[in-house]
Amino acid sequence: MKKLAVDIGGLILQNPIMPASGAFGPEMNSVIDFNRLGAVIPKSITLSPRAGNATPRVCETPAGMINSIGIQSKGINYYMENVVPFFAQYQSPLISSLSAESVEEFGQIADIVAKNPNVSALELNISCPNLKGNGLAFGMDADLTYQLVRKVRDVTDKPVITKLSPNVTSIQEIAIAAQEGGSNALTVANTLLAMSIDVETRKPRIGNIMGGLSGPATKPVAIRLIYQVKKVVTIPIIGCGGVMTSDDAIEMILAGATAVQVGTASFIHPHAMVDIVKGIQTYMEHHNISDINELIGSVIID
Amino acid sequence: MKKLAVDIGGLILQNPIMPASGAFGPEMNSVIDFNRLGAVIPKSITLSPRAGNATPRVCETPAGMINSIGIQSKGINYYMENVVPFFAQYQSPLISSLSAESVEEFGQIADIVAKNPNVSALELNISCPNLKGNGLAFGMDADLTYQLVRKVRDVTDKPVITKLSPNVTSIQEIAIAAQEGGSNALTVANTLLAMSIDVETRKPRIGNIMGGLSGPATKPVAIRLIYQVKKVVTIPIIGCGGVMTSDDAIEMILAGATAVQVGTASFIHPHAMVDIVKGIQTYMEHHNISDINELIGSVIID
Amino acid sequence: MKAHQVKILINKQVSDRYYLLKVDISSIEEKIEPGQFFNLRCSDQLYPFLRRPISVYKINRYNQTLEFLYLVKGLGTKKLAQLKEGQILDMFGPLGQGFHLQDEYDTILLLARGVGIATLAALAQKASEDNRKVIGILSARSQNDLLSADYLSDMGVEIHKVTDEEGTSDINSVTYLIEEILQEYHIKALYTCGSKRLSRLMQEVARREQLPGEIALEEHMGCAMGVCFACVCDLNDGSTTKSVRVCVDGPVFPLEQVVIS
Amino acid sequence: MKAHQVKILINKQVSDRYYLLKVDISSIEEKIEPGQFFNLRCSDQLYPFLRRPISVYKINRYNQTLEFLYLVKGLGTKKLAQLKEGQILDMFGPLGQGFHLQDEYDTILLLARGVGIATLAALAQKASEDNRKVIGILSARSQNDLLSADYLSDMGVEIHKVTDEEGTSDINSVTYLIEEILQEYHIKALYTCGSKRLSRLMQEVARREQLPGEIALEEHMGCAMGVCFACVCDLNDGSTTKSVRVCVDGPVFPLEQVVIS
Ligand SMILES: Cc1cc2nc3c(=O)[nH]c(=O)nc-3n(C[C@H](O)[C@H](O)[C@H](O)COP(=O)(O)OP(=O)(O)OC[C@H]3O[C@@H](n4cnc5c(N)ncnc54)[C@H](O)[C@@H]3O)c2cc1C
Ligand SMILES: Cc1cc2nc3c(=O)[nH]c(=O)nc-3n(C[C@H](O)[C@H](O)[C@H](O)COP(=O)(O)OP(=O)(O)OC[C@H]3O[C@@H](n4cnc5c(N)ncnc54)[C@H](O)[C@@H]3O)c2cc1C
Ligand SMILES: Cc1cc2nc3c(=O)[nH]c(=O)nc-3n(C[C@H](O)[C@H](O)[C@H](O)COP(=O)(O)O)c2cc1C
Ligand SMILES: Cc1cc2nc3c(=O)[nH]c(=O)nc-3n(C[C@H](O)[C@H](O)[C@H](O)COP(=O)(O)O)c2cc1C
Ligand code: FES
Ligand code: FES
């Protein structure tokens, strides 16, 4: 048997594959068996209910898609009463993705969510380009990132994962700030800020004008970001961006990721996550690797 | 007849289509008629000869490619004696793309090149991610950008075009710095810093480890950058990144570009630039647009 | 719901702009209802990238075949039209909530425009099989686009065709036509799909005549599984407005509640 | 050089790993030389994205056909292998500098490995047509990969096969084989393609025996038109090293000058 288990800042996952927030939810249980995932992460949740952005909220681009959902959320009460208990029936740990509009609010929501024994870890979505409408995010500023993570760190001992933005000059700086703020792991990364215009109607293809680019088109950027971050932090990295196949996941692990999130791929192949776990096993068999941890960051640089 | 001519900071182009530096050279004259292009821009040139990076220097990714050529250059003397005279035989204006390792050197090379009457404008490549091996570029810092452009401004009255990096937190800041430094136009943008690893060999797919991502995968990011820059500057924008078809070029123009560069597309369809010019004409006929300038920045935002 | 790999039996052009796709569904055990849809992978390429939602058009459980009627519009449907008989199609579904036909709805009026005809045809088929009286108003750009008219007539549906090219599809003409039908028949329920303008008209009729009704909506989709919240629209039950997902909560919704933007 | 749209006459598997592609070149006026290549668009998709360089294998101007022999390796060649007879192939070329066969080279030795066999086969064809004596050492993983051997034998080439599976392809065995051939024939020029290890060996032989020679190189390409500088390698003429482009300055270079990394 191949050892697939990995440790994300104290949280042990049976395998490195988990969904990306916003591309997963309870409804997918009729398509895949959640118990086969390393973890489950439902869509980012906010303190108060939020309406989300104008439709259309998605459009496709070459080898990718842009979304501007905008953290539509039923609020924390609904989440604690319905979503958390729902996922409690599965053995895969629940990582709660949190979104907020201020450092204070991040502290508040983290406090509420982390207290629930069925929540295993928190992911801080400080990088959503859809929140403020102009593509800006907390995760584009190192100081704010530090403060925000520190605030959350103060309210919980559970593993805190900070999800970084790729839309920055130096992701290394933000990664270090998050680590110093007390983050136990980093998700690298969220979507690339992007836009698409229909030349017939001359209108933006999504209601919110700009949105986040995801899918295979973005994988080369994600691989680069993981590689850069791995060099400057000691905490584990969760790779995210453009993974469709087990080879893509392994590429991220070679670049330095300890675990891998799969988002958009599930829209194209609803079964993708489970297939990827299987594919990783096959790869390890072919390459005679007994423990996936041997692969982490093992890209060969001459 | 449809009016296709545009004005790039004082340089009048017969049509908005020109090559992107590094994806064009004298050798292409056996494939397309250079007189049908809005301008010609050969590969970035440096003061002294440069060797370029280790091979492989290109690899493909979903809907795109990564390159790490690294400004291989025969130096300024060869350029002035061979390349400039070669392009002088065509009526399309020659824009010289310049690369250098310091602000001083940018001033020096700009001085030499701009003095030549056959050079119509300068493009400052302050955004090549392949120069220093770590993906860093002058164009990632607003102050440096300002100084660099100012230095070049001081040595010439010819139109100066600054080519920006997409790998920044705020391209608006850099765009404003370039405008204040005296740039007459902006190219938005260069390649996205990226990486790809072969999971069989576990090695990076290009010799230089990281490189620049170009091609259709990146177009949604380029469109967003153009849209953002257009809002904050008054000088014209040359869109660049992922254009394959005339619809792509028109998308950039709608987002705010006055002209459009075509790079990687020529590798796939050597005839791409000429086809795009034709396609733009057809589009204008279909949509009853008599002057391409009507289209610039005319995306409809509800 | 599941991604099924089904065999293509027919994929042919049936008018200027429409194709008919027929697949073998012997491997699909789930019940498939009128109003439901499948999310089709139009090619195995990365561009088109997303799947495309297409309603079920004809369901034949006896022969184990399912038909789709689709408009060739953009990249996805263009690629779909290139698939050949014998090839395998990857289709995810059946998805969403279908139409509701209460027992007492013995006479129903359908108002469909464009591709909406495909969606309502499945409902007409089911209603006709139950021996209900179905009156259908079909609206399209041109006669050429009204390809299901004969098929529906043959199953006993009373068809009224209106087209842009003949100048019979404007809102006034359709309003007048509906008035006539309401006078002639005792319509028990209204169903519509394919046009915002006509849907608003149907909402008015429903309100005025106090008739129940349903509408099948279209919205751009990401996951088609209810997890991404791309495909939302608003329902208003008179007091509160709530956001619902077309892919799982719909695509069929109560006519009177849908907030048409 | 130009992007030609040519008709595929044959595209079939000829061994475990190799395919043969035959196209109609009646629309191509340019001269096509052994050692030159075309840059093939393996599919009309965006992934594979780049074209793939493939050497000309058999040129038949009488029948206006051109053949390629290619190894199915990764995404591009996998897609290429899916193209069907009758379909149109977009191929850009002919590209690069071919081999030089001086008149006095009446007896030549070719050393080819793997896909390099395809490249040298075109040269062997031309040399044989000129009634030169051609001796070819073909190296491959297995006998199954040595598919051109019979074709070359039939045209009069003296073939020596060495394979990994039989343990005859190691550098010592090949060195020994070359010695024997050099003793038996008065070889006037050497040609090689397909293996760095064997190319170094040929360079040694050329130096020692003072023989002229040529090598066809492979390098990853971007533009294949000489503008992007992706495909560079170094030439050293004894005094200076210069960077050359495989796509336009090559792929065929003087054997002794190539710096094999
Ligand atoms: C529940 C449902 C049922 C449908 N049933 C049918 C049917 O039976 N027959 C039929 O012809 N069409 C139907 N449609 C519309 C069909 O999905 C679109 O015409 C199709 O997605 C267009 O794809 P394209 O690539 O040709 O066009 P493009 O315009 O290139 O598509 C670009 C993107 O926009 C999306 N998009 C464009 N138009 C629509 C639309 N009207 N609804 C949803 N997404 C859209 C596409 O899915 C794609 O993601 C249905 C839509 C929905 C939501
Ligand atoms: C001048 C020239 C002539 C060639 N002639 C032949 C021939 O006649 N028959 C044949 O089977 N092969 C030939 N090759 C090699 C052939 O180009 C590669 O095997 C092919 O590009 C691999 O593509 P792929 O998608 O199958 O593999 P992948 O490994 O998936 O390709 C990924 C990328 O790497 C490039 N690449 C991979 N291997 C090579 C290589 N050896 N040379 C150049 N680029 C490579 C591809 O073009 C592509 O861009 C030749 C190469 C060159 C440069
Ligand atoms: C429709 C959609 C909604 C998303 N919503 C969220 C979200 O709520 N919170 C978040 O952190 N990321 C969100 N993301 C980003 C994904 O979690 C992920 O970072 C991104 O899609 C890149 O991964 P992928 O290429 O595998 O999809 C969303 C992505 C998509 C496509
Ligand atoms: C092979 C290659 C070499 C390049 N070299 C240069 C260069 O020398 N100078 C420069 O400013 N940009 C260079 N670029 C970037 C292009 O000019 C262009 O900005 C980028 O490729 C995006 O456009 P595209 O998607 O149309 O290719 C190069 C790009 C490629 C693909
Ligand atoms: S398409 Fe994702 S929720 Fe409906
Ligand atoms: S491939 Fe571009 S120079 Fe050779």
Coordinates of N, CA, C and O in Angstrom, one line a residue, chain D residues 116-219:
Chain D
G116 N 15.6 9.4 -35.6 CA 16.7 9.9 -36.5 C 16.7 9.0 -37.8 O 17.2 9.5 -38.8
I117 N 16.3 7.8 -37.7 CA 16.2 6.9 -38.9 C 15.4 7.6 -40.0 O 15.7 7.6 -41.2
A118 N 14.2 8.2 -39.6 CA 13.4 8.8 -40.6 C 14.1 9.9 -41.3 O 14.0 10.0 -42.5
T119 N 14.8 10.7 -40.5 CA 15.6 11.8 -41.1 C 16.6 11.4 -42.1 O 16.7 11.9 -43.2
L120 N 17.4 10.4 -41.7 CA 18.5 9.9 -42.6 C 17.9 9.0 -43.7 O 18.6 8.9 -44.8
A121 N 16.8 8.5 -43.6 CA 16.2 7.7 -44.7 C 16.0 8.5 -46.0 O 16.3 8.0 -47.1
A122 N 15.6 9.8 -45.8 CA 15.5 10.6 -47.0 C 16.8 10.9 -47.7 O 16.9 10.9 -48.9
L123 N 17.9 11.0 -46.8 CA 19.2 11.2 -47.4 C 19.6 9.9 -48.1 O 20.2 10.0 -49.2
A124 N 19.4 8.8 -47.5 CA 19.8 7.5 -48.1 C 19.0 7.3 -49.4 O 19.6 6.9 -50.4
Q125 N 17.8 7.7 -49.5 CA 17.0 7.6 -50.7 C 17.7 8.4 -51.8 O 18.0 7.9 -52.9
K126 N 18.0 9.7 -51.5 CA 18.7 10.5 -52.5 C 20.0 10.0 -52.9 O 20.3 9.9 -54.1
A127 N 20.8 9.5 -52.0 CA 22.2 9.0 -52.3 C 22.1 7.8 -53.1 O 22.8 7.6 -54.1
S128 N 21.1 6.9 -52.8 CA 20.9 5.7 -53.6 C 20.5 6.0 -55.0 O 21.0 5.4 -56.0
E129 N 19.6 7.0 -55.1 CA 19.2 7.4 -56.5 C 20.3 7.9 -57.3 O 20.4 7.7 -58.5
D130 N 21.3 8.5 -56.6 CA 22.6 8.9 -57.3 C 23.6 7.8 -57.5 O 24.7 8.0 -57.9
N131 N 23.2 6.6 -57.1 CA 24.1 5.4 -57.2 C 25.3 5.5 -56.4 O 26.4 5.1 -56.7
R132 N 25.1 6.1 -55.2 CA 26.2 6.1 -54.2 C 26.1 4.9 -53.4 O 25.0 4.3 -53.2
K133 N 27.2 4.5 -52.8 CA 27.1 3.3 -51.9 C 26.8 3.9 -50.5 O 27.4 4.8 -50.0
V134 N 25.7 3.4 -49.9 CA 25.3 3.9 -48.6 C 25.3 2.7 -47.6 O 24.7 1.7 -47.8
I135 N 26.0 2.9 -46.5 CA 26.0 2.0 -45.4 C 25.3 2.6 -44.2 O 25.6 3.8 -43.9
G136 N 24.3 1.9 -43.7 CA 23.6 2.5 -42.6 C 23.6 1.7 -41.4 O 23.3 0.5 -41.4
I137 N 23.9 2.3 -40.2 CA 23.8 1.6 -39.0 C 22.5 2.2 -38.3 O 22.4 3.4 -38.1
L138 N 21.6 1.3 -38.1 CA 20.3 1.8 -37.5 C 20.2 1.3 -36.0 O 20.3 0.1 -35.8
S139 N 20.1 2.2 -35.1 CA 20.0 1.8 -33.7 C 18.6 2.1 -33.2 O 18.0 3.2 -33.5
A140 N 18.1 1.2 -32.3 CA 16.8 1.5 -31.8 C 16.6 0.6 -30.5 O 17.5 -0.2 -30.2
R141 N 15.5 0.9 -29.8 CA 15.2 0.1 -28.6 C 15.0 -1.3 -28.9 O 15.6 -2.2 -28.3
S142 N 14.2 -1.6 -30.0 CA 13.9 -2.9 -30.3 C 13.8 -3.1 -31.8 O 13.7 -2.1 -32.6
Q143 N 13.8 -4.3 -32.3 CA 13.6 -4.7 -33.7 C 12.4 -4.0 -34.2 O 12.3 -3.6 -35.4
N144 N 11.4 -4.0 -33.4 CA 10.1 -3.5 -33.8 C 10.2 -2.0 -34.2 O 9.4 -1.5 -35.0
D145 N 11.1 -1.3 -33.6 CA 11.3 0.1 -34.0 C 12.1 0.4 -35.2 O 12.3 1.5 -35.7
L146 N 12.7 -0.7 -35.8 CA 13.6 -0.6 -36.9 C 12.9 -0.7 -38.2 O 13.3 -1.4 -39.1
L147 N 11.8 0.0 -38.3 CA 10.9 -0.3 -39.4 C 11.4 0.1 -40.8 O 10.9 -0.4 -41.8
S148 N 12.3 1.0 -40.9 CA 12.8 1.4 -42.2 C 13.8 0.5 -42.8 O 14.2 0.7 -43.9
A149 N 14.3 -0.4 -42.0 CA 15.4 -1.3 -42.4 C 15.1 -1.9 -43.8 O 16.0 -1.8 -44.7
D150 N 14.0 -2.5 -43.9 CA 13.7 -3.2 -45.2 C 13.6 -2.3 -46.3 O 14.1 -2.5 -47.4
Y151 N 12.9 -1.2 -46.1 CA 12.8 -0.1 -47.1 C 14.1 0.3 -47.6 O 14.4 0.4 -48.8
L152 N 15.1 0.5 -46.7 CA 16.4 1.0 -47.0 C 17.2 -0.1 -47.7 O 17.9 0.1 -48.7
S153 N 17.1 -1.3 -47.2 CA 17.8 -2.5 -47.9 C 17.3 -2.6 -49.3 O 18.1 -2.8 -50.2
D154 N 16.0 -2.5 -49.5 CA 15.5 -2.6 -50.8 C 16.0 -1.6 -51.8 O 16.1 -1.9 -53.0
M155 N 16.4 -0.4 -51.3 CA 16.9 0.5 -52.3 C 18.5 0.4 -52.4 O 19.1 1.2 -53.0
G156 N 19.0 -0.7 -51.7 CA 20.4 -1.0 -51.9 C 21.3 -0.5 -50.8 O 22.5 -0.6 -50.9
V157 N 20.7 0.0 -49.7 CA 21.6 0.4 -48.6 C 22.0 -0.8 -47.8 O 21.2 -1.7 -47.6
E158 N 23.3 -0.8 -47.4 CA 23.7 -1.9 -46.6 C 23.4 -1.6 -45.2 O 23.9 -0.6 -44.6
I159 N 22.5 -2.4 -44.6 CA 22.0 -2.1 -43.3 C 22.6 -2.9 -42.2 O 22.8 -4.1 -42.3
H160 N 23.0 -2.3 -41.1 CA 23.4 -2.9 -39.9 C 22.5 -2.5 -38.8 O 22.3 -1.3 -38.5
K161 N 21.8 -3.5 -38.2 CA 20.8 -3.2 -37.1 C 21.4 -3.4 -35.7 O 22.0 -4.5 -35.5
V162 N 21.3 -2.5 -34.9 CA 21.7 -2.7 -33.5 C 20.5 -2.3 -32.6 O 19.8 -1.3 -32.9
T163 N 20.3 -3.1 -31.5 CA 19.1 -2.8 -30.7 C 19.5 -2.9 -29.2 O 20.4 -3.7 -28.8
D164 N 18.8 -2.2 -28.4 CA 18.9 -2.3 -26.9 C 18.5 -3.7 -26.5 O 19.1 -4.3 -25.6
E165 N 17.4 -4.2 -27.0 CA 16.9 -5.4 -26.5 C 17.8 -6.6 -26.8 O 17.9 -7.6 -26.0
E166 N 18.6 -6.5 -27.9 CA 19.6 -7.5 -28.1 C 21.0 -7.2 -27.5 O 21.9 -8.0 -27.7
G167 N 21.1 -6.1 -26.9 CA 22.4 -5.7 -26.3 C 23.5 -5.4 -27.3 O 24.7 -5.5 -27.0
T168 N 23.1 -5.0 -28.5 CA 24.1 -4.7 -29.6 C 24.2 -3.2 -29.8 O 25.0 -2.8 -30.7
S169 N 23.5 -2.4 -29.0 CA 23.5 -0.9 -29.4 C 24.4 -0.1 -28.4 O 24.4 1.1 -28.5
D170 N 25.1 -0.8 -27.5 CA 25.9 0.0 -26.6 C 27.1 0.6 -27.4 O 27.4 0.2 -28.5
I171 N 27.7 1.6 -26.8 CA 28.7 2.5 -27.5 C 29.9 1.6 -28.0 O 30.4 1.8 -29.1
N172 N 30.3 0.6 -27.2 CA 31.4 -0.2 -27.6 C 31.1 -1.0 -28.8 O 31.9 -1.1 -29.8
S173 N 30.0 -1.6 -28.8 CA 29.6 -2.5 -30.0 C 29.5 -1.6 -31.2 O 30.0 -2.0 -32.3
V174 N 28.9 -0.4 -31.1 CA 28.8 0.4 -32.3 C 30.1 0.9 -32.8 O 30.4 1.0 -34.0
T175 N 31.0 1.3 -31.8 CA 32.4 1.7 -32.2 C 33.0 0.6 -33.0 O 33.6 0.9 -34.0
Y176 N 32.9 -0.6 -32.5 CA 33.5 -1.7 -33.1 C 33.0 -1.9 -34.5 O 33.7 -2.1 -35.5
L177 N 31.7 -1.8 -34.6 CA 31.0 -2.0 -35.9 C 31.5 -0.9 -36.9 O 31.8 -1.2 -38.1
I178 N 31.6 0.3 -36.5 CA 32.1 1.4 -37.3 C 33.5 1.1 -37.8 O 33.8 1.3 -39.0
E179 N 34.3 0.6 -36.9 CA 35.7 0.3 -37.3 C 35.7 -0.7 -38.4 O 36.4 -0.5 -39.4
E180 N 34.9 -1.7 -38.3 CA 34.8 -2.8 -39.3 C 34.4 -2.2 -40.7 O 35.0 -2.5 -41.7
I181 N 33.4 -1.3 -40.6 CA 32.9 -0.7 -41.8 C 34.0 0.2 -42.5 O 34.2 0.2 -43.7
L182 N 34.7 1.0 -41.6 CA 35.7 1.9 -42.1 C 36.8 1.0 -42.8 O 37.5 1.5 -43.7
Q183 N 37.1 -0.2 -42.3 CA 38.1 -1.0 -42.9 C 37.6 -1.6 -44.2 O 38.4 -1.7 -45.1
E184 N 36.4 -2.0 -44.2 CA 35.8 -2.6 -45.4 C 35.6 -1.6 -46.6 O 35.9 -1.9 -47.7
Y185 N 35.1 -0.4 -46.3 CA 34.8 0.6 -47.3 C 35.7 1.8 -47.2 O 36.1 2.1 -46.1
H186 N 35.8 2.5 -48.3 CA 36.5 3.8 -48.2 C 35.4 4.9 -48.0 O 34.9 5.5 -49.0
I187 N 35.0 5.0 -46.8 CA 33.9 6.0 -46.5 C 34.4 7.4 -46.7 O 35.5 7.8 -46.3
K188 N 33.5 8.2 -47.4 CA 33.9 9.6 -47.8 C 33.3 10.6 -46.9 O 33.7 11.7 -46.8
A189 N 32.1 10.2 -46.3 CA 31.4 11.2 -45.4 C 30.5 10.5 -44.4 O 30.1 9.4 -44.7
L190 N 30.3 11.1 -43.3 CA 29.5 10.6 -42.2 C 28.3 11.4 -42.0 O 28.4 12.7 -42.1
Y191 N 27.2 10.8 -41.7 CA 25.9 11.5 -41.4 C 25.3 10.8 -40.2 O 25.3 9.6 -40.1
T192 N 24.8 11.7 -39.3 CA 24.2 11.1 -38.1 C 23.0 11.9 -37.6 O 22.8 13.1 -37.9
C193 N 22.1 11.2 -36.9 CA 20.9 11.9 -36.3 C 20.3 11.0 -35.3 O 20.3 9.8 -35.4
G194 N 19.8 11.6 -34.2 CA 18.9 10.9 -33.3 C 19.5 10.5 -31.9 O 18.7 10.1 -31.1
S195 N 20.8 10.7 -31.7 CA 21.3 10.4 -30.4 C 22.5 11.2 -30.1 O 23.5 11.3 -30.9
K196 N 22.6 11.8 -28.9 CA 23.7 12.6 -28.5 C 25.0 11.7 -28.3 O 26.1 12.1 -28.7
R197 N 24.7 10.6 -27.7 CA 25.8 9.6 -27.4 C 26.5 9.2 -28.7 O 27.7 9.3 -28.9
L198 N 25.6 8.8 -29.7 CA 26.2 8.3 -31.0 C 26.8 9.5 -31.8 O 27.7 9.3 -32.5
S199 N 26.2 10.7 -31.6 CA 26.8 11.8 -32.3 C 28.2 12.1 -31.8 O 29.1 12.4 -32.6
R200 N 28.4 12.0 -30.5 CA 29.7 12.2 -30.0 C 30.7 11.2 -30.6 O 31.8 11.5 -31.0
L201 N 30.2 10.0 -30.7 CA 31.0 8.9 -31.2 C 31.4 9.3 -32.7 O 32.5 9.2 -33.1
M202 N 30.4 9.7 -33.4 CA 30.6 10.1 -34.9 C 31.6 11.3 -35.0 O 32.4 11.3 -35.9
Q203 N 31.5 12.2 -34.0 CA 32.5 13.3 -34.0 C 33.9 12.8 -33.8 O 34.8 13.3 -34.5
E204 N 34.0 11.9 -32.9 CA 35.4 11.3 -32.7 C 35.9 10.6 -33.9 O 37.0 10.8 -34.3
V205 N 35.0 9.8 -34.5 CA 35.4 9.1 -35.8 C 35.8 10.1 -36.8 O 36.9 10.0 -37.5
A206 N 35.0 11.1 -37.0 CA 35.3 12.2 -38.0 C 36.6 12.8 -37.8 O 37.4 13.0 -38.7
R207 N 36.9 13.1 -36.5 CA 38.2 13.8 -36.2 C 39.3 12.9 -36.5 O 40.3 13.2 -37.2
R208 N 39.2 11.7 -36.0 CA 40.3 10.7 -36.1 C 40.6 10.4 -37.6 O 41.7 10.3 -38.0
E209 N 39.5 10.1 -38.3 CA 39.6 9.7 -39.7 C 39.7 10.9 -40.7 O 39.7 10.7 -41.9
Q210 N 39.6 12.1 -40.1 CA 39.6 13.3 -41.0 C 38.5 13.2 -42.0 O 38.8 13.5 -43.2
L211 N 37.3 12.8 -41.6 CA 36.2 12.7 -42.5 C 35.3 13.9 -42.4 O 35.0 14.3 -41.2
P212 N 34.7 14.4 -43.5 CA 33.7 15.4 -43.3 C 32.4 14.7 -42.9 O 32.3 13.4 -43.0
G213 N 31.5 15.4 -42.4 CA 30.2 14.8 -41.9 C 29.2 15.9 -41.6 O 29.5 17.0 -41.5
E214 N 28.0 15.4 -41.5 CA 26.9 16.3 -41.1 C 26.0 15.6 -40.0 O 25.9 14.4 -40.0
I215 N 25.4 16.5 -39.3 CA 24.5 15.9 -38.2 C 23.2 16.7 -38.3 O 23.2 17.9 -38.5
A216 N 22.1 16.0 -38.1 CA 20.8 16.7 -38.1 C 20.4 16.8 -36.6 O 20.3 15.7 -35.9
L217 N 20.1 18.0 -36.1 CA 19.8 18.1 -34.7 C 18.3 18.3 -34.5 O 17.5 18.7 -35.4
E218 N 17.9 18.0 -33.2 CA 16.6 18.3 -32.8 C 16.6 19.2 -31.6 O 17.4 19.1 -30.7
E219 N 15.7 20.2 -31.6 CA 15.6 21.1 -30.5 C 14.2 21.6 -30.4 O 13.5 21.7 -31.4

